[in-house]
C-alpha positions as MATLAB code, in Angstrom:
seq = 'MAPPELTTTTDLGRRGRLSRRLLAWFLLFSLFPLLVTNAIGYRQSEGIIRQLVERYLTAIAQVQAQHVRDRTDRAILLLQAVAAGNEFLAAGALRSQGLPTGVMGQAASRIEMERLLGRKLDELKLFDALYLFTPDGAIAASVGLRENLSTSLPAHEATGSLSAILLSTPRGVRPMFRLVVPVHGRQSVPVAFLAATLSLDGFRDMLQAPDRLAGHVESFIVDAGGRPIFVSHPHDSVNYAEPLVTPLLALPDGAHEQYRAGDGALVLGTIVALPDYEWRLIAEAQTDEAFGALRRLGSLSLLLELLLVAVLIGTAVVVSRDVVAPLSRLVHASRRVA';
ca = [
     166.664  113.854   66.318;
     164.491  113.135   69.312;
     165.419  110.232   71.542;
     163.770  106.925   70.543;
     162.126  106.502   73.974;
     160.350  109.887   73.751;
     159.149  109.204   70.236;
     157.784  105.804   71.224;
     155.882  107.201   74.227;
     154.324  110.015   72.193;
     153.316  107.634   69.458;
     151.736  105.269   71.967;
     149.686  108.147   73.412;
     148.498  109.229   70.008;
     147.751  105.640   69.054;
     145.658  105.196   72.227;
     143.652  108.352   71.593;
     142.981  107.343   68.005;
     141.943  103.849   69.093;
     139.507  105.216   71.646;
     137.988  107.596   69.098;
     137.541  104.863   66.548;
     136.023  102.624   69.218;
     133.621  105.349   70.358;
     132.450  106.133   66.830;
     132.065  102.445   66.029;
     129.919  101.826   69.106;
     127.884  104.962   68.495;
     126.953  104.068   64.929;
     126.441  100.356   65.590;
     124.810  100.136   69.056;
     122.867  103.362   69.435;
     120.347  102.635   66.632;
     119.912   99.102   67.953;
     119.243  100.220   71.518;
     116.858  102.962   70.452;
     114.971  100.601   68.128;
     114.609   97.955   70.839;
     113.453  100.499   73.420;
     110.845  101.967   71.072;
     109.697   98.493   70.040;
     109.322   97.424   73.675;
     107.269  100.515   74.551;
     105.060  100.056   71.515;
     104.519   96.382   72.344;
     103.715   97.231   75.946;
     101.149   99.807   74.839;
      99.490   97.364   72.422;
      99.340   94.591   75.032;
      97.980   97.017   77.629;
      95.175   98.042   75.272;
      94.350   94.396   74.630;
      94.335   93.607   78.361;
      92.078   96.597   79.067;
      89.617   95.491   76.381;
      89.762   91.962   77.703;
      89.106   93.147   81.262;
      86.228   95.369   80.169;
      84.624   92.504   78.263;
      84.939   90.200   81.280;
      83.517   92.837   83.631;
      80.560   93.543   81.348;
      79.793   89.845   80.917;
      79.989   89.313   84.678;
      77.758   92.308   85.362;
      75.157   91.000   82.948;
      75.440   87.531   84.489;
      74.815   88.955   87.965;
      71.824   90.866   86.642;
      70.398   87.770   84.942;
      70.783   85.597   88.027;
      69.232   88.168   90.359;
      66.366   88.722   87.912;
      65.769   84.981   87.924;
      65.611   84.934   91.728;
      63.195   87.865   91.757;
      61.010   86.127   89.159;
      60.874   83.020   91.356;
      59.717   85.169   94.244;
      57.219   86.977   92.054;
      55.809   83.621   90.959;
      54.974   82.906   94.608;
      53.390   86.315   95.207;
      51.643   86.927   91.883;
      47.879   86.384   92.129;
      48.214   84.796   95.562;
      44.958   85.895   97.150;
      45.698   83.735  100.164;
      48.800   85.765  101.124;
      47.023   89.036  100.336;
      44.084   88.071  102.551;
      46.410   86.975  105.339;
      48.281   90.289  105.197;
      45.008   92.216  105.387;
      43.834   90.033  108.250;
      47.043   90.731  110.199;
      46.292   94.448  109.884;
      42.681   94.066  110.990;
      41.338   95.011  107.554;
      38.431   93.389  105.677;
      39.506   90.227  103.927;
      36.422   88.508  102.613;
      35.916   84.735  102.619;
      39.606   83.949  101.962;
      40.658   85.756  105.093;
      38.919   83.244  107.352;
      41.426   80.556  106.394;
      44.461   82.805  105.980;
      45.793   82.601  109.494;
      49.468   83.111  110.327;
      49.945   79.382  110.844;
      48.464   78.540  107.446;
      50.497   81.239  105.699;
      53.688   79.924  107.267;
      52.823   76.423  106.105;
      52.450   77.734  102.584;
      55.705   79.704  102.766;
      57.466   76.682  104.239;
      56.458   74.537  101.258;
      57.622   77.239   98.869;
      60.923   77.540  100.686;
      61.494   73.792  100.324;
      60.516   73.865   96.665;
      62.752   76.768   95.688;
      65.800   75.548   97.655;
      67.456   78.912   97.115;
      66.584   81.237   99.985;
      67.459   81.140  103.665;
      64.131   82.636  104.748;
      60.771   83.722  103.385;
      58.591   86.239  105.171;
      55.589   88.444  104.573;
      55.468   91.964  106.003;
      52.942   94.763  105.766;
      53.567   98.363  104.643;
      53.687   99.471  108.279;
      56.648   97.149  108.934;
      54.886   94.320  110.803;
      55.800   90.720  109.954;
      52.658   88.730  109.108;
      54.399   85.360  108.605;
      57.959   84.016  108.378;
      59.768   80.715  107.842;
      63.428   79.730  107.741;
      66.104   81.811  109.443;
      64.092   84.382  111.348;
      66.980   86.580  112.497;
      67.773   89.972  110.992;
      64.566   90.207  108.973;
      64.385   93.718  107.542;
      60.926   95.219  106.993;
      61.978   98.467  105.320;
      60.048   99.238  102.167;
      61.820   98.382   98.884;
      63.150  101.057   96.596;
      60.750   99.973   93.851;
      57.489   99.037   95.502;
      55.628   98.286   92.295;
      58.123   95.707   90.988;
      60.869   93.829   92.759;
      64.205   94.821   94.252;
      67.418   93.411   95.641;
      69.425   95.078   98.387;
      72.391   94.267  100.606;
      72.431   94.774  104.365;
      75.641   94.690  106.407;
      75.368   92.598  109.570;
      77.754   92.009  112.469;
      78.554   88.310  112.797;
      81.116   86.291  114.816;
      83.276   86.365  111.672;
      83.005   90.153  111.406;
      80.812   92.299  109.207;
      79.152   90.296  106.452;
      76.513   91.290  103.887;
      73.046   89.755  103.821;
      70.926   90.047  100.695;
      67.195   90.705  100.630;
      64.835   90.280   97.703;
      61.398   91.902   97.931;
      58.332   91.716   95.662;
      54.887   93.238   96.226;
      51.770   91.237   97.059;
      48.797   92.906   95.348;
      45.235   92.943   96.560;
      42.070   93.222   94.509;
      42.706   96.905   93.837;
      46.118   96.146   92.241;
      47.706   98.012   95.126;
      50.435   96.375   97.242;
      48.857   95.226  100.512;
      52.060   93.487  101.668;
      55.545   92.509  100.553;
      57.022   89.060  100.202;
      60.733   89.012  101.037;
      63.508   86.434  100.916;
      66.965   86.534  102.464;
      70.268   85.154  101.278;
      73.534   84.880  103.145;
      76.799   85.707  101.412;
      77.344   82.014  100.666;
      73.759   81.692   99.462;
      74.213   84.689   97.177;
      77.378   83.086   95.797;
      75.471   79.863   95.115;
      72.710   81.837   93.432;
      75.174   83.572   91.095;
      76.887   80.278   90.214;
      80.031   82.189   89.304;
      83.540   80.655   89.393;
      86.045   81.922   91.938;
      88.254   83.368   89.237;
      87.789   83.913   85.530;
      90.614   83.577   83.006;
      93.480   82.956   85.383;
      93.826   85.462   88.201;
      91.072   87.903   87.258;
      89.223   88.742   90.472;
      85.864   90.500   90.660;
      84.230   92.685   93.315;
      80.702   94.014   93.586;
      80.617   97.265   95.547;
      77.633   99.241   96.797;
      76.986  102.956   96.321;
      79.433  103.728   99.142;
      82.229  101.669   97.590;
      82.000   98.900  100.204;
      82.468   95.368   98.843;
      79.366   93.198   99.118;
      80.624   90.305   97.021;
      84.065   88.977   96.102;
      84.476   86.325   93.438;
      87.369   84.722   95.302;
      86.484   84.620   99.020;
      89.295   85.441  101.438;
      89.572   86.919  104.907;
      91.503   90.018  103.839;
      88.330   91.671  102.499;
      86.854   94.236  104.891;
      83.154   94.459  104.094;
      82.661   97.357  106.490;
      85.032   99.754  104.704;
      85.179  101.024  101.119;
      87.379   99.013   98.820;
      90.884  100.443   98.505;
      91.031  101.295   94.811;
      91.213  104.525   92.788;
      88.518  103.143   90.480;
      85.769  104.241   92.893;
      86.413  107.876   91.954;
      86.494  107.163   88.203;
      83.613  106.851   85.723;
      82.354  103.519   84.450;
      84.640  101.938   81.882;
      87.805  103.534   83.298;
      91.062  101.600   83.781;
      93.758  102.104   86.385;
      96.923  100.376   87.608;
      97.364  100.237   91.388;
      98.273   98.124   94.386;
      95.506   95.780   95.525;
      94.728   94.998   99.150;
      97.206   92.094   99.196;
      99.990   94.314   97.822;
      99.978   92.862   94.308;
     100.173   95.278   91.399;
      96.971   94.966   89.366;
      95.241   96.521   86.389;
      91.555   97.090   87.073;
      88.378   98.370   85.463;
      84.926   99.285   86.773;
      81.491   98.953   85.167;
      77.944   99.615   86.317;
      75.525   96.848   87.217;
      72.408   97.402   85.073;
      69.474   98.895   87.047;
      71.341   98.672   90.358;
      73.338  101.154   92.375;
      76.088   98.580   92.534;
      79.248   98.525   90.445;
      81.518   95.672   89.444;
      85.314   95.842   89.546;
      87.533   93.371   87.701;
      91.252   93.135   88.502;
      94.055   91.284   86.706;
      97.560   90.943   88.124;
     100.114   92.736   85.973;
     102.612   89.915   86.526;
     100.258   87.648   84.621;
      99.094   90.195   82.062;
     102.543   91.551   81.171;
     104.714   88.655   82.383;
     105.555   87.293   78.924;
     106.442   90.763   77.623;
     108.666   91.502   80.616;
     110.469   88.185   80.239;
     111.006   88.982   76.587;
     112.337   92.419   77.542;
     114.778   90.883   80.048;
     115.989   88.392   77.450;
     116.401   91.181   74.906;
     118.411   93.248   77.403;
     120.667   90.282   78.160;
     121.281   89.689   74.476;
     122.023   93.385   73.981;
     124.617   93.291   76.767;
     126.245   90.243   75.186;
     126.235   91.997   71.833;
     127.830   95.072   73.393;
     130.597   92.929   74.874;
     131.216   91.195   71.524;
     131.214   94.474   69.614;
     133.579   96.108   72.090;
     135.995   93.200   71.802;
     135.730   93.247   68.018;
     136.163   97.007   67.904;
     139.289   96.843   70.086;
     140.889   94.263   67.821;
     139.878   96.086   64.633;
     141.028   99.454   65.944;
     144.419   98.040   66.834;
     144.784   96.504   63.392;
     143.849   99.825   61.796;
     145.715  102.204   64.097;
     149.030  100.303   64.349;
     149.966  100.586   60.613;
     148.895  104.212   60.570;
     151.052  104.943   63.597;
     154.042  103.246   61.977;
     153.454  105.208   58.790;
     153.235  108.496   60.683;
     156.362  107.664   62.670;
     158.260  106.740   59.516;
     157.168  109.907   57.714;
     158.326  112.002   60.662;
     161.712  110.294   60.666;
     162.052  110.920   56.923;
     161.068  114.555   57.506;
];
């Protein structure tokens, strides 16, 4: 018969191996399905929430783009109301070019035209300057802020247009906005153009848009070169002279992308076209806000899973001991009988 000490040591080794096997199988069949189910559920929830956020962002961007279009159309209509059928301004423009003007041209001097434009500027209370310029680029009359008056012909001479011009200021490069409408003569041909200027702050007042929509959603209007010309939430970190740092500029309208914004925050953004303009609008939402609740739920679920693992391991150890100990005694007894 083998010595008792040797038998006890061998039995303890076998008992330990059996306990570990039972513990491993117990954890495999109890925890693995739970962990897999939670992981799949989290990924599915994240995908659903991401789709909802993307739709929500697209809807906000489209509404904002239409709002910008409506407000700029309103400003152009106000300017057109001043120019439409205004024979006085048409005669003054012709007179400044030395062309025949008729009876109206005798009274349409530069001083009188500026008086008229000055009254209109006070009535509208929207523009920083009003000025009349001829097709050859000469200014026939001007009131308000008379610096940086552009006399380049508009893109759409027959209707009205809005453009942005980048200017160097003491605060750095800033955009200035110019609205232009034609002034028609008797031949229904533009004899001059009536223009109005808006500073960045004036353009913001014209849009009447809040700094941020729906929490931390921030909007940018970029020109054809990708340079920002308007930011819904003004801050000094925006460089108006350089293209906006975002992969959305290389993507088609309606695309979505997750990236690091200029301030380092991780954002989810989308880009849409501004109707009838070469501008595009970008809307960004911080992922911490969009997916914050889901991530907190995921962290809580992971913590609960770890606690469950600890409880199951403790339970499995106790159960395996209660199961393995009698079996070991039975095996030992049967060997002694043998």
